[in-house]
PDB file of C-alpha atoms in Angstrom:
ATOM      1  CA  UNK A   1      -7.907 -45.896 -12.748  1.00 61.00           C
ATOM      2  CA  UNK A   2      -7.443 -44.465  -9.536  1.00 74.00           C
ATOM      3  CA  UNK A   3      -5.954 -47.431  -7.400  1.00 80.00           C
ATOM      4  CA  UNK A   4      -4.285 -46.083  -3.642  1.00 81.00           C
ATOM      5  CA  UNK A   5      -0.840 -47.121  -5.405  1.00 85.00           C
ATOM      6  CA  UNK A   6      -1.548 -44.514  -8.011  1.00 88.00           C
ATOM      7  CA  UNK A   7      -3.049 -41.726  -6.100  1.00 90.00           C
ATOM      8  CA  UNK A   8       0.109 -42.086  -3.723  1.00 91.00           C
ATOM      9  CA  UNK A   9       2.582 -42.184  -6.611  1.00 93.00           C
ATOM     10  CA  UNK A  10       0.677 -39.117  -8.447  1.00 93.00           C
ATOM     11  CA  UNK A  11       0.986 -37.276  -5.114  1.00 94.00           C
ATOM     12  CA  UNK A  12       4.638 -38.680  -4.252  1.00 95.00           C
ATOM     13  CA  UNK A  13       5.411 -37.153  -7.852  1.00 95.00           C
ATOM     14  CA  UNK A  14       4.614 -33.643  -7.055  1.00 94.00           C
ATOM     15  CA  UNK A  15       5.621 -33.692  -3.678  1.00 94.00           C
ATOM     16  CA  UNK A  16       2.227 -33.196  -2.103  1.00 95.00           C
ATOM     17  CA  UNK A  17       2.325 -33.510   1.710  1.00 93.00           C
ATOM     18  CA  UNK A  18      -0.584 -35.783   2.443  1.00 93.00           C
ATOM     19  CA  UNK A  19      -1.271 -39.084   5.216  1.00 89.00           C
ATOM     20  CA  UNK A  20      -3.131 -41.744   4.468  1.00 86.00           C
ATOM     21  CA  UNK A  21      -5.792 -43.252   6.741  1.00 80.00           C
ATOM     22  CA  UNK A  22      -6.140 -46.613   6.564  1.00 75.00           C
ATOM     23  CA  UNK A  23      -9.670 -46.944   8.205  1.00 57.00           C
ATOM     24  CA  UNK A  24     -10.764 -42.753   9.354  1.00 52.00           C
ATOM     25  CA  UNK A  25     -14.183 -43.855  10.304  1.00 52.00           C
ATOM     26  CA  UNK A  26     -13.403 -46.430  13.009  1.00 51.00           C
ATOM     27  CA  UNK A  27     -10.093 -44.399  14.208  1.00 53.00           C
ATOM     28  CA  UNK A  28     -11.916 -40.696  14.394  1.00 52.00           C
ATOM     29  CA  UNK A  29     -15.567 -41.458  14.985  1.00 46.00           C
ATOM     30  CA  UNK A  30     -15.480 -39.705  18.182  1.00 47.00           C
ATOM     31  CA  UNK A  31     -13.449 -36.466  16.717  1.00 51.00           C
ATOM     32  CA  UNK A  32     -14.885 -33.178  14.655  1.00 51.00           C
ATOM     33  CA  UNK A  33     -13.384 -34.696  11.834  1.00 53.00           C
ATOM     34  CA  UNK A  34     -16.150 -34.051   9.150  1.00 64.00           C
ATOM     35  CA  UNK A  35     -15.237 -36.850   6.762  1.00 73.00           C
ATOM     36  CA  UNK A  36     -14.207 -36.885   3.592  1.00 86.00           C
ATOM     37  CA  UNK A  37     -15.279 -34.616   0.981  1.00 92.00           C
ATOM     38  CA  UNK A  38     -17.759 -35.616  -1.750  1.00 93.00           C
ATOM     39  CA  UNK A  39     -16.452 -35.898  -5.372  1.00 94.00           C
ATOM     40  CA  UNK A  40     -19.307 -35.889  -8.422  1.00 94.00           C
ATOM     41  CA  UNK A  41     -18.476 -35.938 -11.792  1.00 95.00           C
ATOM     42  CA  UNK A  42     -20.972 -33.701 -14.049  1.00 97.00           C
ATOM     43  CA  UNK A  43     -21.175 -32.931 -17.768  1.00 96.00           C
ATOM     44  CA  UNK A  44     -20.485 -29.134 -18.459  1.00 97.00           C
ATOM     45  CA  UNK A  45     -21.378 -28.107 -21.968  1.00 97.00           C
ATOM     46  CA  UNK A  46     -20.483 -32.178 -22.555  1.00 90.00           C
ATOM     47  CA  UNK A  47     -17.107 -32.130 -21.096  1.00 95.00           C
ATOM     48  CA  UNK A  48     -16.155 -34.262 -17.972  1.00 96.00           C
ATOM     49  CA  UNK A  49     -15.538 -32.493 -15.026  1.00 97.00           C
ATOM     50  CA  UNK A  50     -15.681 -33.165 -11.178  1.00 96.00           C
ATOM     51  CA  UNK A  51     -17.205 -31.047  -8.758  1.00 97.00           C
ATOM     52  CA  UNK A  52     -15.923 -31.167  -4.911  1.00 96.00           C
ATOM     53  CA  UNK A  53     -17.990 -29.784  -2.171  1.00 95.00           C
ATOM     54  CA  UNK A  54     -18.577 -31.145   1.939  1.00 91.00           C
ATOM     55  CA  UNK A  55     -21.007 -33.741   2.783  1.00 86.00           C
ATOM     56  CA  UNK A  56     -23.231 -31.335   3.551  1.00 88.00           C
ATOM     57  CA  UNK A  57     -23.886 -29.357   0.782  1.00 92.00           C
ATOM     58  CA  UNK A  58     -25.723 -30.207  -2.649  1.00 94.00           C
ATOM     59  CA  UNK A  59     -24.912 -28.596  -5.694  1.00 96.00           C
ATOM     60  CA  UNK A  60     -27.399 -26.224  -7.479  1.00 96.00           C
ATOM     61  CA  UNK A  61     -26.909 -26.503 -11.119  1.00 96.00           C
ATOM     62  CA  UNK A  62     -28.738 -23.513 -12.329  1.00 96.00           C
ATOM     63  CA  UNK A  63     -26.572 -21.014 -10.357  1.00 95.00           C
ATOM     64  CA  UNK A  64     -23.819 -23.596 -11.725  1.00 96.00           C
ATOM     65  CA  UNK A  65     -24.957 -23.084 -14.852  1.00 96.00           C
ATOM     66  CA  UNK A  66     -25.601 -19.307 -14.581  1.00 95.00           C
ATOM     67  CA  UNK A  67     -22.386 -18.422 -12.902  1.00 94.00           C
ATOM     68  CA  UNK A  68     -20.426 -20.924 -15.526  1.00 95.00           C
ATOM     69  CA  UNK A  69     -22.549 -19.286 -18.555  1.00 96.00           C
ATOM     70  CA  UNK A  70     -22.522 -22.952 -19.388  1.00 97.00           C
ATOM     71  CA  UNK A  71     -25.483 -23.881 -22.084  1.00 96.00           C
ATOM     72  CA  UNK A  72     -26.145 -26.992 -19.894  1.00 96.00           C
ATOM     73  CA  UNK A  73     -24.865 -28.918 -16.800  1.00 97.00           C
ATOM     74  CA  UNK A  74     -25.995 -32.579 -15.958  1.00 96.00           C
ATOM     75  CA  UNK A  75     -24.563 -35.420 -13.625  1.00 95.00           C
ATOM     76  CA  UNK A  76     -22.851 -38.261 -15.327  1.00 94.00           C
ATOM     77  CA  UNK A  77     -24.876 -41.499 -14.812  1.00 90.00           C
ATOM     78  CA  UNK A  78     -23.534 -43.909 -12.408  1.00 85.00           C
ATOM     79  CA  UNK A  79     -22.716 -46.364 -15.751  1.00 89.00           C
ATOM     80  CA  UNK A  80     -20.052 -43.511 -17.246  1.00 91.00           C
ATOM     81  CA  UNK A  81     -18.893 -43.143 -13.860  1.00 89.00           C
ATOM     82  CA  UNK A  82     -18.281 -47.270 -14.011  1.00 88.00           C
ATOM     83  CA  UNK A  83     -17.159 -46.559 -17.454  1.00 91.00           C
ATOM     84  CA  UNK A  84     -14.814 -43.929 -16.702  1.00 90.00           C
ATOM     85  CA  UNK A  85     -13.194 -45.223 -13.578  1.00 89.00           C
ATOM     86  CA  UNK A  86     -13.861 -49.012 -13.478  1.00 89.00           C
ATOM     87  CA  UNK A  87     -11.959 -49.453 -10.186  1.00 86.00           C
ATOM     88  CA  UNK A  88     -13.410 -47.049  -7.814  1.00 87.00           C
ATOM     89  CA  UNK A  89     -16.548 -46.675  -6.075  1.00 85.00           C
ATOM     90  CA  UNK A  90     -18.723 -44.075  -7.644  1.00 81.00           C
ATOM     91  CA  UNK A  91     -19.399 -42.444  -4.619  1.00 84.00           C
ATOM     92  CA  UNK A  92     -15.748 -42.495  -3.472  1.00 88.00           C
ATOM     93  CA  UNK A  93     -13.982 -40.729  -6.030  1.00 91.00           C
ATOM     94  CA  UNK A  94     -11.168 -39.331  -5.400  1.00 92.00           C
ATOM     95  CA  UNK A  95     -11.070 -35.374  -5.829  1.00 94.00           C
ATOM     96  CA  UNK A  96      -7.930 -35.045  -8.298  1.00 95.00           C
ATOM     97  CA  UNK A  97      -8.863 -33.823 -11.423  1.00 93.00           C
ATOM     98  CA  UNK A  98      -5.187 -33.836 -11.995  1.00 93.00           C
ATOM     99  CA  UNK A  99      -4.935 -37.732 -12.471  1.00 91.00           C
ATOM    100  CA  UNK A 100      -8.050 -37.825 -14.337  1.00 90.00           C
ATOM    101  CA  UNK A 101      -7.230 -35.018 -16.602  1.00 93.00           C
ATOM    102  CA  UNK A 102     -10.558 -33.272 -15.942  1.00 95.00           C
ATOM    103  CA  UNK A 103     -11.170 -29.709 -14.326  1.00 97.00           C
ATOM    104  CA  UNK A 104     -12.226 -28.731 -10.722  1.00 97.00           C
ATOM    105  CA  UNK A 105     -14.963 -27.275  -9.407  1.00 97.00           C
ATOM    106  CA  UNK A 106     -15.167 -26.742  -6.072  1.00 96.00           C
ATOM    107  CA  UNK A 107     -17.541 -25.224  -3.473  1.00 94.00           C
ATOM    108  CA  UNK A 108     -15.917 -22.337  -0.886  1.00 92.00           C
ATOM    109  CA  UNK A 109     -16.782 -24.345   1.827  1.00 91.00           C
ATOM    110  CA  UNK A 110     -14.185 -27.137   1.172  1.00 93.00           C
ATOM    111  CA  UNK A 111     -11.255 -24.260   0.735  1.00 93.00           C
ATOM    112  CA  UNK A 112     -12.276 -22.744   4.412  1.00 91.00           C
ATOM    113  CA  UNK A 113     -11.087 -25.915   6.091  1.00 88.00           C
ATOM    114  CA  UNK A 114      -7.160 -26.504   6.650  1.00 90.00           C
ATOM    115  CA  UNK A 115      -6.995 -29.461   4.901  1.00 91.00           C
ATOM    116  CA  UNK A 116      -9.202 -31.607   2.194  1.00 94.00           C
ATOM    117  CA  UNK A 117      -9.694 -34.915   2.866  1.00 92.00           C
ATOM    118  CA  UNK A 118     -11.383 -37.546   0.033  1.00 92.00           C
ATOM    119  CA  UNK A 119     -11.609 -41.280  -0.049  1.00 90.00           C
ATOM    120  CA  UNK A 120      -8.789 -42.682  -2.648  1.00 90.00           C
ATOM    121  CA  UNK A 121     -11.512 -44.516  -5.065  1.00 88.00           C
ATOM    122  CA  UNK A 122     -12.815 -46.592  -1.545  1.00 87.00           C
ATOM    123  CA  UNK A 123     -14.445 -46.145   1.519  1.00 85.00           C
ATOM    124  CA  UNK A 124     -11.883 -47.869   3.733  1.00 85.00           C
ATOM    125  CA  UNK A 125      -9.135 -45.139   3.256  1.00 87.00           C
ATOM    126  CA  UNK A 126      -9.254 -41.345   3.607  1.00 89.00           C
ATOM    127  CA  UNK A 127      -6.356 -39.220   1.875  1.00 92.00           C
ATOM    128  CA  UNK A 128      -5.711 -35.731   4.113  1.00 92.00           C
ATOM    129  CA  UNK A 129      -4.005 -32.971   2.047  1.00 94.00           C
ATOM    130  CA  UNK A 130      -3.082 -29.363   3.747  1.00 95.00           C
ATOM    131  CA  UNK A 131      -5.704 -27.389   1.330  1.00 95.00           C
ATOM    132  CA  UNK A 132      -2.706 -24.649   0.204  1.00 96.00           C
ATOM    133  CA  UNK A 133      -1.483 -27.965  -1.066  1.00 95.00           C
ATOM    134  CA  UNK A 134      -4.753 -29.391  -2.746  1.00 96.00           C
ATOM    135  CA  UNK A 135      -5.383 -25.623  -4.504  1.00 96.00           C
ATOM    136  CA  UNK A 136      -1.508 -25.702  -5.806  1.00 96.00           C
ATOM    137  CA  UNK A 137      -2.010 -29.318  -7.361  1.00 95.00           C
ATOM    138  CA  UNK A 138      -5.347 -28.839  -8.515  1.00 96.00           C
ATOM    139  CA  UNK A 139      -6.165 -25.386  -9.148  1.00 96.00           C
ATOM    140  CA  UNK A 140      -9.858 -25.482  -9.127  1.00 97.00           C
ATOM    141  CA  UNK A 141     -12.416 -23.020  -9.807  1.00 96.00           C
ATOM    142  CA  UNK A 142     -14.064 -22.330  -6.737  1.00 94.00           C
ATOM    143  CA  UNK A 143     -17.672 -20.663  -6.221  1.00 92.00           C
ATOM    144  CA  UNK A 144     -20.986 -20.373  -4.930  1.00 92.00           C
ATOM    145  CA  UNK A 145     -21.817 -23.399  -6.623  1.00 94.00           C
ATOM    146  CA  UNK A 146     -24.027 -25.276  -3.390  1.00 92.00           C
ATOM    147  CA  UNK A 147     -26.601 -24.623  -1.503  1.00 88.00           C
TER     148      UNK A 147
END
């Protein structure tokens, strides 16, 4: 799951406005281009779910958990990530909950940018999507969930 061919065809499908970069690191390495964002798939009250924030931040699970009133909150190993999405990186995973069928969670840092960019399942590609765009597809619950 989650092959470029199917992340463009799920975005072609509901006419998401979005460019794909074949190789971002190379081409904007000298640019304020922050990189993609970083996609994590957790275990909330032992339901799949992937949590987007920016490099930068890490997520704090107890004020997760607390703001959530989830009964518990845990990162999936890296073997259910394997498991779950056999052809992607782990730590490239793209942030569409949509084509996964899971919820998003989100930090409020990634929704102050214009646009969200993620890597498509490998590092070699970036996809760029205007964020108005990314919140209409994927609706996600945004929150103080980093620190």
């Amino acid at each position: 799951m989650f092959s470029t061919n199917q992340i463009k065809e799920h975005l072609d499908d509901r006419g998401v406005n979005y460019s794909l970069w074949p190789d971002y690191y190379e081409e904007h390495i000298e640019t304020d281009f922050k990189g993609p964002v970083k996609t994590v798939v957790l275990k909330i009250d032992d339901q799949y779910a992937f949590m987007v924030t920016s490099s930068y931040e890490h997520i704090d699970i107890a004020r997760m958990k607390s703001i959530l009133h989830a009964r518990s909150i845990e990162f999936a190993s890296e073997e259910e990530c394997k498991d779950l999405f056999p052809d992607c990186d782990a730590t490239a995973l793209p942030a569409l909950g949509s084509l996964a069928h899971m919820p998003v969670y989100c930090s409020q840092k990634v929704l102050e940018d214009e646009q969200v960019c993620f890597n498509p399942g490998t590092h070699d590609k970036v996809v760029k999507v205007p964020v108005e765009e990314f919140i209409s597809l994927e609706n996600p619950k945004a929150g103080n969930f980093t620190k």
